Each structure stands twice: as structure tokens, then as C-alpha cells.
């Protein structure tokens, strides 16, 4: 039974075996970084065990890259109706490396980078590290959903310069939107009108709840294929971030030709065991993922109930995709950095919304990919900490 399996990941067990999520703040519940507490799919473990048993850790075999590319081609066709030539799917170290490559090689020199906020935190730091200015464009929020402000995006793309990059995150971390076709098409118009480019981060694409459908942005039209560089990985849905493998998907001839000249430098970083794990995830990982999604679907609802009980003034919109949630606590007027506040006062590690952009003040990002007991304990502790804080 699904629930029973994922309910068994206790705090004691996680403190012993888990990665940074449970060790960076060793006295806190780890609800910050985007990892799940549920291990990975058994066929992936079997494939990795075979490599370990053989004891051979050489450079990547071309046949493993082909296997991964073919697994992704089949996944994209099955899940999204998107047909792609296998050789356009390139192995890279991770999605952040994909972003770096997109900025360095596929955006206009000296242009600014446009980021819709709240955003995944490195979108606001990596471009600066590469010498690029960032234009933040806050999303519009109603009681039910988040949407893009297309007029503001248009102005930002104009200001950013010809060939400037817009970072699209779909499904979006941290607000959990799974963007609809009409929204993506309206975005495409803005990008096209301004001669812009898109880095489409689709790392969370397999994590979509019933009611939503992931649409790969580059698959929408010739226009989007031409102005987009897509990056994806099995690392979030199957919990493989430490194995260091993602993909860069090139959907126009000029990018593919350029990649032939310089892509080796980037592809060399992809780890052989990560390539194998990605191949197995996309070809054999669906049954396990379906169970995880059913469990997470329960958790996103449970979070609503827990907040109503312990933090009744919180504003929360259930995510349509991803296991990251956005909780607006501004009504409580909590002091300082909310990551620090909850670590110190509730022993729960979350991400302060300000790290996701200026519009994130007063909010937090909270990861629900934990056993239900642990989610409940975390919110209960946070509720007590807030109640103890004088307003
Ligand atoms: C939207 C998004 N993009 C990229 C990353 C980082 O991926 P990688 O470890 O492959 O660089 C994450 C990790 O949480 C993420 O949520």
C-alpha cells in the first residue's frame, strides 16, 4: 500500500542516511531543499547496484548516453506527445550548468536576464555570477492562483536587450504553477516580439497532480522551438540530484551547430552513474513515481488542513505541480529572515521567501515530500513558534 511505504521514513532514519536536507541543520526538520525523503525507484537502485558490483567506474559509455536519450524520447512522446530527435538531447552535469550554458552561449552578449518571481533561488544569483544584470518581474497573485504580468514581462524583455534570456520554470518552483497552453502562448508572443530567448527549466515536469498537464514549452510551435533551450532531468522526480546528470535539449539548428563546436566542455561533466540512473528512471520509473505522486497529492491537501489548524492566517494555494509549497505568513508580521526564525524557534528548516525575490517577503517555501507524520510535526512546531511570538 502506497501510504504505508512512504509513511515509514522516520526522522531518526533520515538523520542517519539522508543528504544535506537533514544534515545542514541537524537539529531541525528538513523542509527546505528540493529533495524527497522517499528514496528512489527500485529499478534505479538495481541498475546502480550492478555498476557497483562490477566495480568499474570509467568514463561514460556512448551506449549509456544513447540509452538515456532513447528513454527520454520515448517518455516525451508518451507523456507529452513531443517528438524529438534523440541527438538533440544532450547530457550535462545538472540543470544549473544548463542555465550557465544558456547564458554564456545562447543569449545576447551583455543582455540582462529576466526572471519571474517568486523564483528558484539560484535564478537570482547565477546570472549575477556570470556578470549579468537581473530584471525581476513579480507574478500577480489572486486568492486562487498565480499568473504572469505580461505587460511587465514585455517591458522587462525590451529593457533586457535583443537576445535576452527569460528564465521559465515550468512547473514552477516555488509557486507550483503548471502553466496552461494559453499562458505559454501569450508568453511566446512577448518573447518573440522582443527577439528574446527562453531557458525553459522543466526539471519538475514529471511531478504534476491530477487536473494539470505538463506542456514542454519548446514543443508548442516552431517559434518556441526556435527561441528556447530546455533543461530537464530525472533528478527531482526520482530523487537523484547527487548523481549529477541532467539534459539540455536543443530545438533549433543554430544552437545544435554551436553545441557541436563547444558542447564537449559541458557534456564532460555528466556523471556515468547519473546517466544510467536517468535512463532507467525515464524508462522504468513510472510505477514508483505514480505512487509518490499519489502520496504527495495527499500531502498537499493535508498541508491545507494543518495550516487551517495551526497557522490559520497563512495564505496557501495548493501547488499544481512540484512538492514545493509557498506559504504566505505576512499576516503574522514575523521578524527578520523567516528561515532563521523557524530554525531557531520551531526547529524547522524552510526557505525564506525573500531568497526567491523581492516579492517573497513574509512568505516561506516549504517542502512537503516527507512522511505525513513529519509534515504534521513541522507545521505544529511552526504554529507554536508563531503563537509564542508577540505581534
Ligand atoms: C526549478 C529547479 N531548477 C534547478 C534545480 C537544480 O537542479 P540541478 O541540481 O540539476 O542543478 C532545482 C533544484 O531544486 C530546481 O528546483
Coordinates of C-alpha atoms and ligand atoms in Angstrom, one line a residue:
X1 CA 0.0 0.0 0.0
X2 CA 1.4 3.4 -1.1
X3 CA 0.7 5.3 2.1
X4 CA 2.3 2.7 4.3
X5 CA 5.5 2.7 2.3
X6 CA 6.1 6.4 2.4
X7 CA 4.9 6.8 5.9
X8 CA 7.9 4.7 7.1
X9 CA 10.6 7.4 6.5
X10 CA 11.1 8.5 10.1
X11 CA 13.2 11.4 11.4
X12 CA 15.7 9.1 13.1
X13 CA 16.3 7.1 9.9
X14 CA 16.7 10.3 7.8
X15 CA 19.2 11.8 10.2
X16 CA 21.4 8.8 9.7
X17 CA 21.2 8.3 5.9
X18 CA 19.8 11.4 4.2
X19 CA 21.9 14.0 2.4
X20 CA 22.1 17.8 3.0
X21 CA 18.3 18.1 3.6
X22 CA 18.6 16.5 7.1
X23 CA 22.3 17.3 7.9
X24 CA 22.9 21.0 7.2
X25 CA 20.6 22.0 10.1
X26 CA 21.0 18.8 12.2
X27 CA 18.6 19.8 15.0
X28 CA 15.8 20.8 12.6
X29 CA 13.2 19.1 10.4
X30 CA 14.5 19.4 6.9
X31 CA 11.7 21.1 4.8
X32 CA 13.9 23.4 2.8
X33 CA 16.0 22.0 -0.1
X34 CA 14.2 20.2 -3.0
X35 CA 14.8 16.6 -2.2
X36 CA 12.2 14.0 -1.3
X37 CA 12.6 11.7 1.8
X38 CA 11.3 8.7 -0.1
X39 CA 14.5 7.1 -1.6
X40 CA 14.2 6.2 -5.3
X41 CA 12.6 3.7 -7.6
X42 CA 13.8 0.0 -7.1
X43 CA 14.9 -0.5 -10.8
X44 CA 17.2 2.5 -10.5
X45 CA 18.8 1.1 -7.4
X46 CA 19.2 -2.3 -9.1
X47 CA 20.9 -0.7 -12.1
X48 CA 23.3 1.3 -9.8
X49 CA 24.0 -1.8 -7.7
X50 CA 25.1 -3.7 -10.8
X51 CA 27.6 -0.9 -11.6
X52 CA 28.9 -1.0 -8.1
X53 CA 29.2 -4.8 -8.1
X54 CA 31.2 -4.7 -11.3
X55 CA 33.5 -2.2 -9.7
X56 CA 34.2 -0.4 -12.9
X57 CA 33.9 3.4 -12.7
X58 CA 35.4 4.6 -16.0
X59 CA 34.2 7.4 -18.3
X60 CA 30.7 7.3 -19.8
X61 CA 30.0 4.6 -22.4
X62 CA 28.4 6.1 -25.5
X63 CA 25.8 3.3 -25.4
X64 CA 24.6 4.6 -22.0
X65 CA 24.1 8.1 -23.4
X66 CA 22.1 6.6 -26.3
X67 CA 20.1 4.6 -23.9
X68 CA 19.3 7.7 -21.9
X69 CA 18.4 9.7 -25.0
X70 CA 16.1 7.0 -26.3
X71 CA 14.4 6.6 -22.9
X72 CA 13.7 10.4 -22.9
X73 CA 12.5 10.4 -26.5
X74 CA 10.0 7.7 -25.6
X75 CA 9.0 9.4 -22.3
X76 CA 8.4 12.7 -24.1
X77 CA 6.3 11.0 -26.8
X78 CA 4.3 9.0 -24.3
X79 CA 3.8 11.7 -21.6
X80 CA 3.7 14.9 -23.7
X81 CA 3.2 13.9 -27.3
X82 CA 6.5 15.6 -28.1
X83 CA 8.7 14.0 -30.8
X84 CA 12.4 14.9 -30.8
X85 CA 15.5 13.6 -32.5
X86 CA 17.5 11.7 -29.8
X87 CA 20.7 13.5 -30.6
X88 CA 19.2 16.9 -29.7
X89 CA 19.0 15.6 -26.0
X90 CA 22.5 16.4 -24.6
X91 CA 23.8 15.0 -21.3
X92 CA 25.0 17.7 -18.8
X93 CA 26.1 17.8 -15.2
X94 CA 22.9 19.4 -13.8
X95 CA 20.3 22.0 -14.6
X96 CA 22.2 24.9 -13.2
X97 CA 25.1 24.0 -15.6
X98 CA 22.4 24.1 -18.3
X99 CA 21.4 27.6 -17.2
X100 CA 25.1 28.7 -17.2
X101 CA 25.5 27.3 -20.7
X102 CA 22.3 29.1 -21.9
X103 CA 23.5 32.4 -20.5
X104 CA 27.1 32.0 -21.8
X105 CA 26.3 30.6 -25.3
X106 CA 22.7 31.2 -26.2
X107 CA 21.8 34.7 -25.0
X108 CA 22.8 38.1 -26.5
X109 CA 26.2 39.3 -25.1
X110 CA 25.8 41.7 -22.3
X111 CA 22.0 41.4 -22.2
X112 CA 20.1 41.3 -18.9
X113 CA 18.3 38.1 -17.6
X114 CA 14.6 38.3 -16.9
X115 CA 13.3 36.3 -14.0
X116 CA 9.7 35.8 -13.0
X117 CA 9.4 35.9 -9.2
X118 CA 8.9 34.2 -6.8
X119 CA 11.8 32.2 -8.3
X120 CA 14.0 29.2 -7.6
X121 CA 16.8 31.0 -5.6
X122 CA 19.8 30.4 -8.0
X123 CA 17.9 32.1 -10.9
X124 CA 18.6 35.3 -8.9
X125 CA 22.2 34.6 -8.2
X126 CA 23.7 32.6 -11.1
X127 CA 23.2 35.2 -13.8
X128 CA 24.9 37.8 -11.5
X129 CA 27.9 35.4 -11.0
X130 CA 28.2 35.4 -14.8
X131 CA 28.2 39.2 -14.9
X132 CA 24.6 39.7 -16.0
X133 CA 22.1 42.1 -14.5
X134 CA 18.7 40.6 -13.5
X135 CA 15.3 42.1 -14.0
X136 CA 12.8 40.6 -11.6
X137 CA 9.2 40.5 -12.8
X138 CA 6.8 39.7 -9.9
X139 CA 3.9 37.4 -10.7
X140 CA 0.3 38.5 -10.0
X141 CA -1.4 36.7 -7.2
X142 CA -5.1 36.2 -6.6
X143 CA -6.7 34.1 -3.8
X144 CA -6.8 31.1 -6.2
X145 CA -3.7 31.3 -8.3
X146 CA -0.6 33.0 -9.7
X147 CA -0.3 34.4 -13.2
X148 CA 2.3 36.3 -15.2
X149 CA 2.0 40.1 -15.7
X150 CA 2.5 40.1 -19.5
X151 CA 2.8 43.9 -19.7
X152 CA 5.6 43.9 -17.1
X153 CA 7.3 41.0 -18.9
X154 CA 7.1 42.9 -22.2
X155 CA 8.7 46.0 -20.6
X156 CA 11.4 43.8 -19.0
X157 CA 12.3 42.0 -22.2
X158 CA 12.5 45.3 -24.0
X159 CA 14.8 46.7 -21.3
X160 CA 16.9 43.5 -21.3
X161 CA 18.1 43.8 -24.9
X162 CA 18.0 41.8 -28.1
X163 CA 18.6 38.1 -27.5
X164 CA 18.0 38.5 -23.8
X165 CA 17.1 35.3 -21.8
X166 CA 13.8 34.8 -19.9
X167 CA 14.0 32.0 -17.4
X168 CA 10.9 30.0 -17.5
X169 CA 10.4 27.4 -14.7
X170 CA 7.5 25.0 -15.5
X171 CA 6.2 23.5 -13.4
X172 CA 7.2 26.4 -11.3
X173 CA 9.3 26.2 -8.2
X174 CA 8.3 27.7 -5.7
X175 CA 4.7 28.5 -6.5
X176 CA 3.7 25.2 -8.0
X177 CA 2.1 26.5 -11.2
X178 CA 1.7 24.2 -14.2
X179 CA 1.3 26.7 -16.9
X180 CA -1.6 26.3 -19.4
X181 CA -1.3 26.4 -23.2
X182 CA -2.8 29.9 -23.5
X183 CA -0.4 31.3 -20.9
X184 CA 2.6 29.7 -22.6
X185 CA 1.4 31.0 -26.0
X186 CA 1.0 34.5 -24.6
X187 CA 4.5 34.3 -23.2
X188 CA 5.8 33.1 -26.5
X189 CA 4.3 36.2 -28.2
X190 CA 6.1 38.5 -25.7
X191 CA 9.5 36.7 -26.2
X192 CA 9.1 36.6 -30.0
X193 CA 8.1 40.3 -30.2
X194 CA 11.2 41.3 -28.4
X195 CA 13.6 38.9 -30.1
X196 CA 14.3 37.2 -26.8
X197 CA 15.3 33.7 -25.8
X198 CA 13.9 31.3 -23.2
X199 CA 15.7 28.9 -20.9
X200 CA 12.9 26.5 -20.0
X201 CA 13.7 24.7 -16.8
X202 CA 11.4 21.6 -16.8
X203 CA 13.2 19.7 -14.0
X204 CA 9.9 19.2 -12.2
X205 CA 7.9 18.2 -15.3
X206 CA 7.1 14.6 -14.1
X207 CA 5.6 16.0 -10.9
X208 CA 2.2 17.2 -11.9
X209 CA -1.0 16.5 -10.0
X210 CA -4.3 15.4 -11.4
X211 CA -6.0 18.2 -13.3
X212 CA -2.8 19.6 -14.7
X213 CA -0.8 18.7 -17.8
X214 CA 2.8 19.5 -18.5
X215 CA 3.4 21.1 -21.8
X216 CA 7.0 21.4 -22.9
X217 CA 7.4 25.0 -23.9
X218 CA 9.6 24.2 -26.9
X219 CA 7.0 21.8 -28.2
X220 CA 4.3 24.4 -28.6
X221 CA 5.3 25.8 -32.0
X222 CA 8.2 26.4 -34.4
X223 CA 8.6 29.8 -32.8
X224 CA 9.1 28.4 -29.3
X225 CA 11.3 25.6 -30.6
X226 CA 13.5 28.3 -32.2
X227 CA 13.9 30.6 -29.3
X228 CA 14.2 28.0 -26.5
X229 CA 16.9 26.0 -24.8
X230 CA 15.2 23.4 -22.5
X231 CA 16.8 21.7 -19.5
X232 CA 15.4 18.7 -17.7
X233 CA 16.4 15.8 -15.5
X234 CA 15.1 12.8 -13.6
X235 CA 16.8 14.3 -10.5
X236 CA 13.7 15.8 -8.8
X237 CA 11.0 13.2 -9.6
X238 CA 13.2 10.2 -8.8
X239 CA 15.4 11.9 -6.3
X240 CA 18.8 11.6 -8.0
X241 CA 20.3 15.1 -7.5
X242 CA 23.6 13.8 -6.1
X243 CA 24.2 11.6 -9.1
X244 CA 24.8 14.6 -11.3
X245 CA 23.1 14.2 -14.6
X246 CA 20.6 16.4 -16.5
X247 CA 19.9 17.2 -20.1
X248 CA 20.0 20.2 -22.3
X249 CA 17.5 19.9 -25.2
X250 CA 18.4 21.9 -28.3
X251 CA 15.5 22.6 -30.6
X252 CA 17.0 24.8 -33.3
X253 CA 19.7 24.2 -35.9
X254 CA 21.9 27.1 -35.0
X255 CA 22.1 26.1 -31.3
X256 CA 22.7 22.5 -32.2
X257 CA 25.5 23.5 -34.6
X258 CA 27.1 25.7 -32.0
X259 CA 26.9 22.9 -29.4
X260 CA 28.8 20.6 -31.8
X261 CA 31.7 23.1 -31.5
X262 CA 31.8 23.7 -27.8
X263 CA 29.4 21.2 -26.1
X264 CA 32.1 18.8 -25.1
X265 CA 33.2 21.1 -22.3
X266 CA 29.7 20.9 -20.8
X267 CA 28.9 17.3 -21.5
X268 CA 32.1 16.1 -20.0
X269 CA 30.6 16.9 -16.5
X270 CA 27.7 14.5 -16.7
X271 CA 28.4 11.5 -14.4
X272 CA 28.2 8.0 -15.8
X273 CA 26.1 6.6 -12.9
X274 CA 23.8 9.6 -13.3
X275 CA 23.3 8.9 -17.0
X276 CA 22.4 5.3 -16.2
X277 CA 20.0 6.4 -13.4
X278 CA 18.3 8.9 -15.7
X279 CA 17.9 6.2 -18.5
X280 CA 16.3 3.8 -16.0
X281 CA 14.1 6.5 -14.4
X282 CA 12.5 7.6 -17.7
X283 CA 12.1 4.0 -19.0
X284 CA 11.2 2.0 -15.9
X285 CA 10.5 4.6 -13.1
X286 CA 6.8 5.4 -13.8
X287 CA 5.1 2.9 -11.5
X288 CA 7.2 4.2 -8.5
X289 CA 6.6 7.8 -9.5
X290 CA 2.8 7.2 -9.7
X291 CA 2.9 6.0 -6.1
X292 CA 4.9 9.0 -5.0
X293 CA 2.5 11.4 -6.8
X294 CA -0.5 9.8 -5.1
X295 CA 1.2 10.3 -1.7
X296 CA 2.2 13.9 -2.5
X297 CA -1.3 14.7 -3.7
X298 CA -2.4 13.7 -0.2
X299 CA 0.3 15.8 1.4
X300 CA -0.6 19.0 -0.5
X301 CA -4.2 18.6 0.8
X302 CA -3.0 17.7 4.3
X303 CA -0.9 20.9 4.4
X304 CA -4.1 23.0 3.8
X305 CA -5.8 21.3 6.8
X306 CA -2.7 21.6 9.0
X307 CA -2.3 25.3 8.2
X308 CA -6.0 25.9 9.0
X309 CA -5.5 24.4 12.4
X310 CA -2.1 25.7 13.4
X311 CA -1.4 28.8 11.3
X312 CA -4.9 30.0 10.4
X313 CA -3.8 33.3 9.0
X314 CA -1.5 31.7 6.5
X315 CA -2.3 32.0 2.8
X316 CA -1.7 28.9 0.8
X317 CA -2.6 27.9 -2.7
X318 CA -2.2 24.1 -3.4
X319 CA 0.5 23.5 -5.9
X320 CA -0.5 22.1 -9.3
X321 CA 3.0 20.5 -9.6
X322 CA 6.2 20.0 -7.7
X323 CA 6.5 19.1 -4.0
X324 CA 7.4 22.7 -3.0
X325 CA 4.7 24.9 -1.5
X326 CA 4.5 28.6 -0.9
X327 CA 3.1 29.8 2.3
X328 CA 2.4 33.5 2.8
X329 CA 2.7 34.3 6.5
X330 CA 2.8 38.1 6.2
X331 CA -0.3 38.4 8.3
X332 CA 1.8 37.4 11.3
X333 CA 4.4 40.1 10.8
X334 CA 7.3 37.8 11.8
X335 CA 10.7 39.4 12.3
X336 CA 13.8 39.2 10.1
X337 CA 14.7 36.2 7.9
X338 CA 11.9 33.6 8.2
X339 CA 14.4 30.8 7.6
X340 CA 16.3 31.8 10.7
X341 CA 13.1 32.5 12.6
X342 CA 11.7 29.0 12.1
X343 CA 15.0 27.2 12.6
X344 CA 15.6 29.0 15.9
X345 CA 12.0 29.0 17.2
X346 CA 10.4 25.9 15.6
X347 CA 13.3 23.7 14.8
X348 CA 12.1 23.5 11.2
X349 CA 14.3 24.5 8.2
X350 CA 12.4 26.3 5.5
X351 CA 13.4 28.8 2.8
X352 CA 12.8 32.5 3.5
X353 CA 10.6 33.8 0.6
X354 CA 13.0 36.8 0.2
X355 CA 15.5 34.4 -1.2
X356 CA 13.0 33.9 -4.1
X357 CA 12.8 37.6 -5.0
X358 CA 11.8 40.9 -3.5
X359 CA 8.1 39.9 -3.7
X360 CA 8.7 37.0 -1.4
X361 CA 8.9 39.0 1.8
X362 CA 6.7 37.4 4.6
X363 CA 6.4 34.1 2.8
X364 CA 8.3 30.8 3.0
X365 CA 8.9 27.8 0.8
X366 CA 8.1 24.6 2.5
X367 CA 8.8 21.1 1.1
X368 CA 6.0 18.5 1.5
X369 CA 7.9 15.5 0.3
X370 CA 8.1 14.0 3.7
X371 CA 6.1 11.4 5.7
X372 CA 2.8 12.7 6.8
X373 CA 3.8 12.5 10.4
X374 CA 6.8 14.7 9.7
X375 CA 4.8 17.3 7.8
X376 CA 2.3 17.4 10.7
X377 CA 5.0 17.7 13.3
X378 CA 6.7 20.5 11.3
X379 CA 3.6 22.6 10.9
X380 CA 2.6 22.0 14.6
X381 CA 6.0 23.3 15.7
X382 CA 5.8 26.2 13.4
X383 CA 2.3 27.1 14.7
X384 CA 3.6 27.1 18.3
X385 CA 6.6 29.3 17.4
X386 CA 4.3 31.8 15.7
X387 CA 1.8 31.8 18.6
X388 CA 4.6 32.5 21.0
X389 CA 5.8 35.5 19.0
X390 CA 4.3 38.8 20.3
X391 CA 2.7 40.8 17.5
Ligands
LIG1 C1 13.5 24.5 -10.7 C2 14.8 24.0 -10.3 N1 15.8 24.1 -11.2 C3 17.0 23.6 -11.0 C4 17.3 22.9 -9.8 C5 18.7 22.4 -9.6 O1 18.9 21.3 -10.3 P1 20.4 20.7 -10.5 O2 20.7 20.1 -9.2 O3 20.2 19.7 -11.6 O4 21.2 21.9 -10.9 C6 16.3 22.8 -8.8 C7 16.6 22.1 -7.6 O5 15.9 22.2 -6.6 C8 15.0 23.3 -9.1 O6 14.0 23.2 -8.3

